[in-house]
mmCIF file of C-alpha atoms in Angstrom:
data_model
loop_
_atom_site.group_PDB
_atom_site.id
_atom_site.type_symbol
_atom_site.label_atom_id
_atom_site.label_comp_id
_atom_site.label_asym_id
_atom_site.label_seq_id
_atom_site.Cartn_x
_atom_site.Cartn_y
_atom_site.Cartn_z
ATOM 1 C CA MET R 41 -104.495 37.001 115.652
ATOM 2 C CA TRP R 42 -104.367 37.950 112.282
ATOM 3 C CA LEU R 43 -100.951 36.640 111.531
ATOM 4 C CA ALA R 44 -101.624 33.275 113.063
ATOM 5 C CA ALA R 45 -104.891 32.994 110.975
ATOM 6 C CA ALA R 46 -102.743 33.758 107.994
ATOM 7 C CA LEU R 47 -100.084 31.109 108.580
ATOM 8 C CA LEU R 48 -102.874 28.590 109.211
ATOM 9 C CA PHE R 49 -104.316 29.161 105.829
ATOM 10 C CA ALA R 50 -100.914 29.582 104.143
ATOM 11 C CA ALA R 51 -100.176 25.804 104.324
ATOM 12 C CA VAL R 52 -102.396 23.541 102.204
ATOM 13 C CA PRO R 53 -102.419 20.001 103.427
ATOM 14 C CA VAL R 54 -101.766 17.345 100.699
ATOM 15 C CA SER R 55 -103.584 14.277 102.133
ATOM 16 C CA ASP R 56 -104.744 12.364 99.083
ATOM 17 C CA TRP R 57 -101.894 9.755 98.102
ATOM 18 C CA GLN R 58 -101.422 6.564 96.305
ATOM 19 C CA TYR R 59 -98.940 3.819 97.229
ATOM 20 C CA ARG R 60 -97.540 0.741 95.531
ATOM 21 C CA TRP R 61 -94.801 -1.519 96.538
ATOM 22 C CA GLY R 62 -92.068 -2.331 93.871
ATOM 23 C CA GLU R 63 -91.925 -0.965 90.400
ATOM 24 C CA ALA R 64 -94.577 -2.951 88.905
ATOM 25 C CA GLY R 65 -97.021 -3.050 91.647
ATOM 26 C CA GLU R 66 -100.450 -1.738 91.526
ATOM 27 C CA TRP R 67 -101.171 1.821 92.856
ATOM 28 C CA SER R 68 -103.783 1.930 95.740
ATOM 29 C CA PRO R 69 -105.266 4.887 97.450
ATOM 30 C CA ILE R 70 -103.783 5.921 101.016
ATOM 31 C CA ARG R 71 -105.144 8.752 103.121
ATOM 32 C CA LEU R 72 -102.210 10.220 105.222
ATOM 33 C CA PRO R 73 -101.634 10.107 108.234
ATOM 34 C CA GLY R 74 -101.567 6.333 107.611
ATOM 35 C CA HIS R 75 -99.326 3.350 106.948
ATOM 36 C CA PRO R 76 -99.625 1.190 104.072
ATOM 37 C CA PRO R 77 -99.837 -2.660 104.473
ATOM 38 C CA ARG R 78 -96.536 -4.385 104.120
ATOM 39 C CA GLY R 79 -95.193 -5.459 100.641
ATOM 40 C CA GLU R 80 -92.256 -6.516 98.853
ATOM 41 C CA GLY R 81 -89.768 -4.291 97.327
ATOM 42 C CA ASP R 82 -89.451 -0.598 97.740
ATOM 43 C CA LEU R 83 -92.213 1.546 98.710
ATOM 44 C CA TRP R 84 -93.653 4.248 96.524
ATOM 45 C CA GLU R 85 -96.088 7.100 97.252
ATOM 46 C CA ARG R 86 -97.375 9.703 95.088
ATOM 47 C CA THR R 87 -99.788 12.603 94.780
ATOM 48 C CA GLN R 88 -101.014 15.161 92.508
ATOM 49 C CA LEU R 89 -100.331 18.794 93.551
ATOM 50 C CA PRO R 90 -102.809 21.599 93.373
ATOM 51 C CA PRO R 91 -101.798 24.633 91.264
ATOM 52 C CA LEU R 92 -98.809 26.632 92.618
ATOM 53 C CA GLY R 93 -99.437 29.917 90.780
ATOM 54 C CA THR R 94 -100.079 31.784 94.003
ATOM 55 C CA PHE R 95 -96.863 30.777 95.620
ATOM 56 C CA LYS R 96 -93.605 32.838 95.073
ATOM 57 C CA ASP R 97 -91.345 30.323 96.683
ATOM 58 C CA PRO R 98 -93.226 27.153 97.021
ATOM 59 C CA ALA R 99 -92.166 24.135 98.980
ATOM 60 C CA LEU R 100 -93.359 20.750 100.358
ATOM 61 C CA LYS R 101 -92.918 20.172 103.926
ATOM 62 C CA LEU R 102 -92.680 16.480 104.966
ATOM 63 C CA ASP R 103 -92.915 15.280 108.564
ATOM 64 C CA ALA R 104 -90.660 12.252 109.656
ATOM 65 C CA VAL R 105 -90.197 9.668 106.531
ATOM 66 C CA ILE R 106 -89.631 6.374 108.072
ATOM 67 C CA GLY R 107 -86.812 4.930 105.740
ATOM 68 C CA HIS R 108 -84.118 6.201 103.254
ATOM 69 C CA PHE R 109 -85.914 7.968 100.480
ATOM 70 C CA GLU R 110 -85.723 9.930 97.145
ATOM 71 C CA LEU R 111 -88.442 12.625 96.292
ATOM 72 C CA PHE R 112 -89.277 13.106 92.665
ATOM 73 C CA VAL R 113 -90.903 16.296 91.071
ATOM 74 C CA ASP R 114 -92.561 15.535 87.838
ATOM 75 C CA GLY R 115 -90.192 12.369 87.541
ATOM 76 C CA GLU R 116 -87.090 14.388 88.442
ATOM 77 C CA ARG R 117 -85.259 13.561 91.541
ATOM 78 C CA ARG R 118 -85.150 16.764 93.598
ATOM 79 C CA TYR R 119 -84.404 15.586 97.150
ATOM 80 C CA VAL R 120 -82.778 12.531 98.726
ATOM 81 C CA HIS R 121 -82.234 11.396 102.493
ATOM 82 C CA PRO R 122 -79.780 10.673 103.855
ATOM 83 C CA PRO R 123 -77.492 12.958 101.511
ATOM 84 C CA GLU R 124 -75.374 9.927 100.841
ATOM 85 C CA GLY R 125 -78.171 8.196 99.059
ATOM 86 C CA ILE R 126 -80.962 5.796 99.352
ATOM 87 C CA ASP R 127 -78.574 2.907 99.612
ATOM 88 C CA ALA R 128 -76.372 4.484 102.241
ATOM 89 C CA LYS R 129 -75.444 2.508 105.103
ATOM 90 C CA GLY R 130 -76.249 3.653 108.907
ATOM 91 C CA LEU R 131 -79.074 4.944 110.554
ATOM 92 C CA ALA R 132 -80.910 8.036 108.875
ATOM 93 C CA GLY R 133 -83.063 9.368 111.772
ATOM 94 C CA LEU R 134 -86.250 10.942 111.525
ATOM 95 C CA PRO R 135 -85.867 14.457 110.734
ATOM 96 C CA TRP R 136 -88.459 16.847 108.757
ATOM 97 C CA HIS R 137 -87.908 17.863 105.327
ATOM 98 C CA LEU R 138 -88.585 20.959 103.375
ATOM 99 C CA VAL R 139 -88.304 20.402 99.605
ATOM 100 C CA ARG R 140 -88.410 23.494 97.271
ATOM 101 C CA LEU R 141 -90.642 23.183 94.380
ATOM 102 C CA PRO R 142 -90.668 24.357 90.688
ATOM 103 C CA PRO R 143 -93.546 27.075 90.109
ATOM 104 C CA ASN R 144 -94.853 24.717 87.370
ATOM 105 C CA ALA R 145 -94.893 21.329 89.638
ATOM 106 C CA HIS R 146 -97.578 18.931 89.125
ATOM 107 C CA ASP R 147 -96.836 15.655 90.847
ATOM 108 C CA VAL R 148 -94.679 14.375 93.748
ATOM 109 C CA SER R 149 -93.473 10.912 94.330
ATOM 110 C CA LEU R 150 -91.278 9.367 96.870
ATOM 111 C CA ARG R 151 -89.232 6.031 96.798
ATOM 112 C CA VAL R 152 -88.865 4.846 100.380
ATOM 113 C CA LYS R 153 -86.361 1.990 101.237
ATOM 114 C CA THR R 154 -87.085 0.409 104.624
ATOM 115 C CA SER R 155 -87.710 -2.995 106.190
ATOM 116 C CA TYR R 156 -89.582 -1.183 109.076
ATOM 117 C CA ARG R 157 -93.086 -1.869 109.533
ATOM 118 C CA LEU R 158 -94.450 1.378 109.771
ATOM 119 C CA ALA R 159 -92.699 2.764 106.446
ATOM 120 C CA GLY R 160 -93.351 5.943 104.607
ATOM 121 C CA ILE R 161 -94.505 9.539 105.420
ATOM 122 C CA GLN R 162 -95.761 9.897 108.968
ATOM 123 C CA ALA R 163 -98.008 12.892 108.845
ATOM 124 C CA VAL R 164 -99.898 14.878 106.250
ATOM 125 C CA PRO R 165 -97.395 16.974 104.154
ATOM 126 C CA GLN R 166 -97.961 20.679 103.836
ATOM 127 C CA LEU R 167 -97.770 22.698 100.564
ATOM 128 C CA GLY R 168 -96.815 26.512 101.021
ATOM 129 C CA GLU R 169 -94.500 29.570 100.972
ATOM 130 C CA ARG R 170 -91.116 28.232 102.316
ATOM 131 C CA GLY R 171 -90.919 31.100 104.600
ATOM 132 C CA ASP R 172 -94.477 30.609 105.850
ATOM 133 C CA LEU R 173 -93.835 27.146 106.425
ATOM 134 C CA ILE R 174 -90.726 27.770 108.634
ATOM 135 C CA GLU R 175 -92.411 30.439 110.479
ATOM 136 C CA ALA R 176 -95.163 28.162 111.353
ATOM 137 C CA VAL R 177 -92.858 25.467 112.743
ATOM 138 C CA VAL R 178 -91.484 28.206 114.965
ATOM 139 C CA ARG R 179 -94.779 29.349 116.205
ATOM 140 C CA THR R 180 -95.940 25.621 116.590
ATOM 141 C CA ASP R 181 -92.918 24.246 118.475
ATOM 142 C CA THR R 182 -91.565 26.917 120.371
ATOM 143 C CA PRO R 183 -93.933 26.128 123.394
ATOM 144 C CA ARG R 184 -92.836 22.731 123.382
ATOM 145 C CA LEU R 185 -89.265 23.489 123.001
ATOM 146 C CA LEU R 186 -89.411 25.914 125.842
ATOM 147 C CA ILE R 187 -91.243 23.148 128.179
ATOM 148 C CA GLY R 188 -88.442 20.656 127.295
ATOM 149 C CA ALA R 189 -85.703 23.291 127.896
ATOM 150 C CA LEU R 190 -87.229 24.195 131.327
ATOM 151 C CA MET R 191 -87.611 20.636 132.326
ATOM 152 C CA VAL R 192 -83.674 20.290 131.677
ATOM 153 C CA LEU R 193 -83.081 23.439 133.706
ATOM 154 C CA LEU R 194 -85.373 21.859 136.548
ATOM 155 C CA ALA R 195 -83.169 18.808 136.552
ATOM 156 C CA VAL R 196 -79.955 20.897 136.792
ATOM 157 C CA LEU R 197 -81.502 22.951 139.652
ATOM 158 C CA GLY R 198 -82.905 19.740 141.340
ATOM 159 C CA PHE R 199 -79.424 17.922 141.187
ATOM 160 C CA VAL R 200 -77.961 21.034 142.899
ATOM 161 C CA LEU R 201 -80.543 21.977 145.432
ATOM 162 C CA LEU R 202 -82.385 18.698 146.522
ATOM 163 C CA PRO R 203 -80.907 16.350 149.073
ATOM 164 C CA LYS R 204 -78.739 13.351 148.140
ATOM 165 C CA THR R 205 -81.649 11.012 148.654
ATOM 166 C CA THR R 206 -83.905 12.365 145.585
ATOM 167 C CA ARG R 207 -81.408 14.644 143.821
ATOM 168 C CA VAL R 208 -80.093 12.026 141.236
ATOM 169 C CA ASP R 209 -83.457 10.249 140.494
ATOM 170 C CA PHE R 210 -85.464 13.608 140.148
ATOM 171 C CA ALA R 211 -82.741 14.888 137.576
ATOM 172 C CA VAL R 212 -82.678 11.651 135.599
ATOM 173 C CA TYR R 213 -86.624 11.716 135.186
ATOM 174 C CA THR R 214 -86.813 15.537 134.569
ATOM 175 C CA GLY R 215 -83.697 15.948 132.437
ATOM 176 C CA SER R 216 -84.540 12.785 130.410
ATOM 177 C CA GLY R 217 -88.267 14.241 129.868
ATOM 178 C CA GLY R 218 -87.045 17.556 128.830
ATOM 179 C CA ALA R 219 -84.732 15.943 126.317
ATOM 180 C CA TYR R 220 -87.690 13.798 125.098
ATOM 181 C CA ALA R 221 -89.894 16.866 124.634
ATOM 182 C CA ILE R 222 -87.246 18.725 122.751
ATOM 183 C CA TYR R 223 -86.720 15.647 120.357
ATOM 184 C CA TYR R 224 -90.096 15.692 119.416
ATOM 185 C CA THR R 225 -90.056 19.079 118.068
ATOM 186 C CA GLU R 226 -89.117 20.037 114.467
ATOM 187 C CA LEU R 227 -87.745 23.312 115.845
ATOM 188 C CA LYS R 228 -84.680 21.481 117.259
ATOM 189 C CA GLN R 229 -83.112 21.222 113.773
ATOM 190 C CA LEU R 230 -83.140 25.096 113.594
ATOM 191 C CA VAL R 231 -81.893 25.725 117.096
ATOM 192 C CA LEU R 232 -79.626 22.479 117.696
ATOM 193 C CA PRO R 233 -78.666 21.414 114.443
ATOM 194 C CA LEU R 234 -77.247 17.847 115.305
ATOM 195 C CA THR R 235 -77.171 14.908 112.988
ATOM 196 C CA PRO R 236 -80.363 12.905 112.699
ATOM 197 C CA SER R 237 -78.622 9.880 114.066
ATOM 198 C CA ILE R 238 -77.396 11.781 117.308
ATOM 199 C CA TRP R 239 -81.006 12.895 117.939
ATOM 200 C CA PHE R 240 -82.172 9.206 117.520
ATOM 201 C CA ALA R 241 -79.542 8.096 119.927
ATOM 202 C CA ALA R 242 -80.842 10.882 122.526
ATOM 203 C CA TRP R 243 -84.268 9.561 121.943
ATOM 204 C CA VAL R 244 -83.314 5.801 122.763
ATOM 205 C CA VAL R 245 -81.499 6.825 125.889
ATOM 206 C CA THR R 246 -84.245 9.203 127.212
ATOM 207 C CA LEU R 247 -87.020 6.803 126.612
ATOM 208 C CA ALA R 248 -85.458 4.307 128.638
ATOM 209 C CA LEU R 249 -84.598 6.572 131.509
ATOM 210 C CA ILE R 250 -87.884 8.382 132.011
ATOM 211 C CA PRO R 251 -89.667 5.559 133.723
ATOM 212 C CA VAL R 252 -86.460 4.346 135.637
ATOM 213 C CA GLY R 253 -86.062 7.828 136.991
ATOM 214 C CA TYR R 254 -89.506 8.129 138.273
ATOM 215 C CA LEU R 255 -89.837 4.698 139.846
ATOM 216 C CA ARG R 256 -86.492 5.238 141.732
ATOM 217 C CA PHE R 257 -87.684 8.424 142.799
ATOM 218 C CA SER R 258 -91.077 7.171 144.202
ATOM 219 C CA THR R 259 -89.472 4.220 146.005
ATOM 220 C CA VAL R 260 -87.423 6.574 147.830
ATOM 221 C CA VAL R 261 -89.911 9.377 148.772
ATOM 222 C CA PHE R 262 -92.814 7.092 149.708
ATOM 223 C CA HIS R 263 -92.468 5.264 153.203
ATOM 224 C CA GLU R 264 -93.805 1.878 152.114
ATOM 225 C CA PRO R 265 -93.490 1.340 148.417
ATOM 226 C CA PRO R 266 -95.533 -1.660 147.348
ATOM 227 C CA ARG R 267 -93.985 -4.937 145.910
ATOM 228 C CA ALA R 268 -95.544 -4.090 142.425
ATOM 229 C CA VAL R 269 -93.876 -0.866 142.227
ATOM 230 C CA LEU R 270 -90.471 -2.279 143.151
ATOM 231 C CA PHE R 271 -90.934 -5.153 140.583
ATOM 232 C CA MET R 272 -91.698 -2.631 137.885
ATOM 233 C CA ARG R 273 -88.714 -0.541 138.875
ATOM 234 C CA ARG R 274 -86.595 -3.747 138.371
ATOM 235 C CA VAL R 275 -88.116 -4.614 135.155
ATOM 236 C CA HIS R 276 -87.754 -1.214 133.724
ATOM 237 C CA GLU R 277 -83.887 -1.112 134.684
ATOM 238 C CA LEU R 278 -83.220 -4.445 133.002
ATOM 239 C CA TYR R 279 -85.611 -3.873 129.946
ATOM 240 C CA GLY R 280 -84.236 -0.208 129.616
ATOM 241 C CA LEU R 281 -80.694 -1.519 129.536
ATOM 242 C CA GLY R 282 -81.420 -4.137 127.107
ATOM 243 C CA PHE R 283 -83.519 -1.928 124.970
ATOM 244 C CA VAL R 284 -80.473 0.639 124.780
ATOM 245 C CA ALA R 285 -78.029 -1.948 124.056
ATOM 246 C CA VAL R 286 -79.748 -3.738 121.288
ATOM 247 C CA ILE R 287 -80.618 -0.733 119.558
ATOM 248 C CA PHE R 288 -76.774 0.493 119.558
ATOM 249 C CA LEU R 289 -75.943 -2.870 118.288
ATOM 250 C CA ALA R 290 -78.359 -2.604 115.494
ATOM 251 C CA TRP R 291 -77.238 0.787 114.816
ATOM 252 C CA GLY R 292 -73.519 -0.618 114.494
ATOM 253 C CA ALA R 293 -74.892 -3.511 112.398
ATOM 254 C CA LEU R 294 -76.822 -1.014 110.024
ATOM 255 C CA GLY R 295 -73.393 1.029 109.651
ATOM 256 C CA LEU R 296 -71.401 -1.926 108.688
ATOM 257 C CA TRP R 297 -73.903 -3.867 106.503
ATOM 258 C CA GLY R 298 -76.784 -1.462 105.702
ATOM 259 C CA PHE R 299 -79.957 -2.882 104.495
ATOM 260 C CA GLU R 300 -78.714 -6.494 104.852
ATOM 261 C CA ALA R 301 -78.834 -5.616 108.637
ATOM 262 C CA GLU R 302 -82.194 -4.046 108.489
ATOM 263 C CA ARG R 303 -84.005 -7.044 107.442
ATOM 264 C CA PHE R 304 -83.702 -8.363 111.127
ATOM 265 C CA ALA R 305 -82.975 -5.203 112.941
ATOM 266 C CA SER R 306 -86.232 -3.431 111.708
ATOM 267 C CA PRO R 307 -88.529 -5.963 113.249
ATOM 268 C CA LEU R 308 -86.521 -5.972 116.252
ATOM 269 C CA LEU R 309 -86.701 -2.425 116.855
ATOM 270 C CA PHE R 310 -90.445 -2.095 116.160
ATOM 271 C CA VAL R 311 -90.987 -4.743 118.825
ATOM 272 C CA LEU R 312 -88.735 -3.314 121.350
ATOM 273 C CA GLY R 313 -90.118 0.151 121.029
ATOM 274 C CA ALA R 314 -93.655 -0.890 121.098
ATOM 275 C CA GLY R 315 -92.989 -3.346 124.142
ATOM 276 C CA LEU R 316 -91.217 -0.334 126.102
ATOM 277 C CA ARG R 317 -94.300 2.071 125.590
ATOM 278 C CA LEU R 318 -96.555 -0.756 126.622
ATOM 279 C CA LEU R 319 -94.498 -1.643 129.588
ATOM 280 C CA MET R 320 -94.615 2.006 130.281
ATOM 281 C CA LEU R 321 -98.423 2.209 130.165
ATOM 282 C CA VAL R 322 -98.614 -0.892 132.628
ATOM 283 C CA THR R 323 -96.188 0.726 134.981
ATOM 284 C CA SER R 324 -98.093 3.997 134.898
ATOM 285 C CA ALA R 325 -101.305 2.206 135.803
ATOM 286 C CA VAL R 326 -99.513 0.355 138.644
ATOM 287 C CA CYS R 327 -98.433 3.700 139.859
ATOM 288 C CA PHE R 328 -101.669 5.543 139.419
ATOM 289 C CA ALA R 329 -103.276 2.631 141.488
ATOM 290 C CA HIS R 330 -100.625 3.146 144.234
ATOM 291 C CA ALA R 331 -101.075 6.784 144.479
ATOM 292 C CA VAL R 332 -104.919 6.219 144.727
ATOM 293 C CA LYS R 333 -104.464 3.884 147.494
ATOM 294 C CA LEU R 334 -102.106 6.282 149.350
ATOM 295 C CA ALA R 335 -104.453 9.326 148.669
ATOM 296 C CA ARG R 336 -107.562 7.566 150.163
ATOM 297 C CA GLY R 337 -105.533 6.346 153.346
ATOM 298 C CA ARG R 338 -104.471 8.376 156.478
ATOM 299 C CA GLY R 339 -100.856 7.779 156.274
ATOM 300 C CA PRO R 340 -97.853 10.292 155.830
ATOM 301 C CA ASP R 341 -97.699 9.761 152.148
ATOM 302 C CA ARG R 342 -101.350 11.144 151.653
ATOM 303 C CA ALA R 343 -100.653 14.545 150.659
ATOM 304 C CA ASN R 344 -97.790 13.788 148.185
ATOM 305 C CA ALA R 345 -99.990 10.915 146.511
ATOM 306 C CA ARG R 346 -102.586 13.663 145.788
ATOM 307 C CA ILE R 347 -100.288 15.913 144.124
ATOM 308 C CA LEU R 348 -99.144 13.079 141.949
ATOM 309 C CA LEU R 349 -102.621 11.864 141.052
ATOM 310 C CA VAL R 350 -103.169 14.992 139.429
ATOM 311 C CA ALA R 351 -100.103 14.770 137.145
ATOM 312 C CA PHE R 352 -100.679 10.893 136.667
ATOM 313 C CA THR R 353 -104.014 11.775 135.343
ATOM 314 C CA ILE R 354 -102.717 14.031 132.656
ATOM 315 C CA LEU R 355 -99.674 11.872 131.937
ATOM 316 C CA LEU R 356 -101.532 8.523 131.671
ATOM 317 C CA GLY R 357 -103.859 9.715 129.234
ATOM 318 C CA ALA R 358 -100.905 11.171 127.123
ATOM 319 C CA ILE R 359 -99.105 7.561 127.137
ATOM 320 C CA VAL R 360 -102.214 6.059 125.906
ATOM 321 C CA LEU R 361 -102.379 8.210 122.924
ATOM 322 C CA ASN R 362 -98.802 7.803 122.336
ATOM 323 C CA VAL R 363 -98.890 4.113 122.509
ATOM 324 C CA GLY R 364 -101.752 4.254 119.799
ATOM 325 C CA ALA R 365 -99.620 6.413 117.676
ATOM 326 C CA SER R 366 -96.600 4.056 118.101
ATOM 327 C CA LEU R 367 -98.778 1.214 116.898
ATOM 328 C CA GLY R 368 -100.299 2.937 114.079
ATOM 329 C CA LEU R 369 -103.473 3.209 115.473
ATOM 330 C CA LEU R 370 -103.556 7.157 115.749
ATOM 331 C CA PRO R 371 -101.792 9.593 113.757
ATOM 332 C CA THR R 372 -98.133 10.404 114.644
ATOM 333 C CA MET R 373 -97.882 13.719 116.198
ATOM 334 C CA ARG R 374 -94.169 13.788 117.012
ATOM 335 C CA GLY R 375 -94.598 13.170 120.875
ATOM 336 C CA ALA R 376 -96.992 15.889 121.028
ATOM 337 C CA TYR R 377 -99.496 13.769 123.298
ATOM 338 C CA VAL R 378 -96.841 13.390 125.899
ATOM 339 C CA THR R 379 -95.012 16.592 126.626
ATOM 340 C CA PRO R 380 -97.556 18.316 128.635
ATOM 341 C CA GLY R 381 -98.020 15.040 130.941
ATOM 342 C CA LEU R 382 -94.101 14.829 131.388
ATOM 343 C CA PHE R 383 -93.968 18.237 132.409
ATOM 344 C CA ALA R 384 -96.850 18.073 134.835
ATOM 345 C CA LEU R 385 -95.334 15.116 136.546
ATOM 346 C CA ALA R 386 -91.991 16.902 136.887
ATOM 347 C CA LEU R 387 -93.638 19.708 138.606
ATOM 348 C CA ALA R 388 -95.528 17.222 140.852
ATOM 349 C CA LEU R 389 -92.189 15.508 141.488
ATOM 350 C CA ALA R 390 -90.646 18.794 142.376
ATOM 351 C CA VAL R 391 -93.293 19.633 144.653
ATOM 352 C CA VAL R 392 -93.163 16.296 146.448
ATOM 353 C CA ALA R 393 -89.185 16.311 146.820
ATOM 354 C CA GLN R 394 -89.516 19.925 148.509
ATOM 355 C CA ARG R 395 -92.294 18.619 150.719
ATOM 356 C CA SER R 396 -90.267 15.304 151.612
ATOM 357 C CA TRP R 397 -87.248 17.409 152.507
ATOM 358 C CA ALA R 398 -89.341 19.930 154.696
ATOM 359 C CA GLN R 399 -90.543 16.803 156.529
ATOM 360 C CA THR R 400 -87.252 15.200 156.960
ATOM 361 C CA ARG R 401 -85.865 18.476 158.407
ATOM 362 C CA LEU R 402 -88.826 18.825 160.758
ATOM 363 C CA GLN R 403 -88.262 15.289 162.001
ATOM 364 C CA LEU R 404 -84.517 15.781 162.345
ATOM 365 C CA ALA R 405 -85.361 19.071 164.357
ATOM 366 C CA ASP R 406 -88.001 17.112 166.531
ATOM 367 C CA ARG R 407 -85.146 14.387 167.296
ATOM 368 C CA VAL R 408 -82.675 16.960 168.432
ATOM 369 C CA LYS R 409 -85.226 18.725 170.686
ATOM 370 C CA GLU R 410 -85.995 15.151 172.280
ATOM 371 C CA LYS R 411 -82.223 14.611 172.697
ATOM 372 C CA GLU R 412 -81.972 18.057 174.391
ATOM 373 C CA ALA R 413 -84.938 17.513 176.667
ATOM 374 C CA MET R 414 -83.255 13.993 177.516
ATOM 375 C CA LEU R 415 -80.178 15.574 178.282
ATOM 376 C CA ARG R 416 -81.542 18.208 180.552
ATOM 377 C CA ASP R 417 -83.624 15.651 182.272
ATOM 378 C CA LEU R 418 -80.328 13.447 182.941
ATOM 379 C CA HIS R 419 -78.629 16.523 184.484
#
């Protein structure tokens, strides 16, 4: 308990920043987390640091910064992402950054180059001892990383143990949800040090597959899925395929032409990403209404629907928060809103799949008994 309290107070939030667009623009205040209104040229963000005399190894921890950027300490460049330089071609991804500071540092500024709408620093930077900041990441993200790993393990077990009718769809949803949860941890960079672009590719694929996996599962498990659910399933399959294809094409264009391609790719990526999240919100509402109807009825799906309703309540609230964050209405929390909801729904699907399998086996057993009885009557 005391260690947790020490880590909590070891990091100092640095939230009072200023921004401007271009070299000659006017500086305006911005309080992070927040997004500056769009302007012309490169985005600059700066802040004054508190005295660093109490820190032996001071460092500044930055959450994901959208765009290529250079970080300056007292006018001297100390860090650049990607390592190839601010004008490098390709997709840099959204890792977190830990920048060592000299003990006499006074001010920090960032030059960010991007055409994406939500440019710049995405969360409040933290100032503290380098070791304490890393330890805080480990303590904060370990539960979410374990949840993601557990979901991936459930996907593998489900694919092996569940019947053919549900195993693939359950594995697609649960495995994608687990990978999505892992992506939104900072700890992944320490445990699985893949390149930021590879992590981004994993995020694109999993975001498209999560709703497809659930919708395909539900249309198999429930006896009479309504037309609205079947329609949303088709929409997600087509939209998800287009989403992945367009983003990978944009990724290739960024690798070939750099920021010339980003001028048209960035607005497209923003619209597609926001559109997919809004589509997921609508789909969740449709599925929630369907589960409510089944739970209030007297059909064979009543018990399963009630199980899903509990998980849906958690997930629907999480998706609302996540959509708000993606649109810049709420602070970006690196997917922390969604992880518990995804896990709750994965557990519910596992229970429903097991129950459906048991019901199928009972029905088969009853049919065998009926056939045996008919054969005895014939003889």
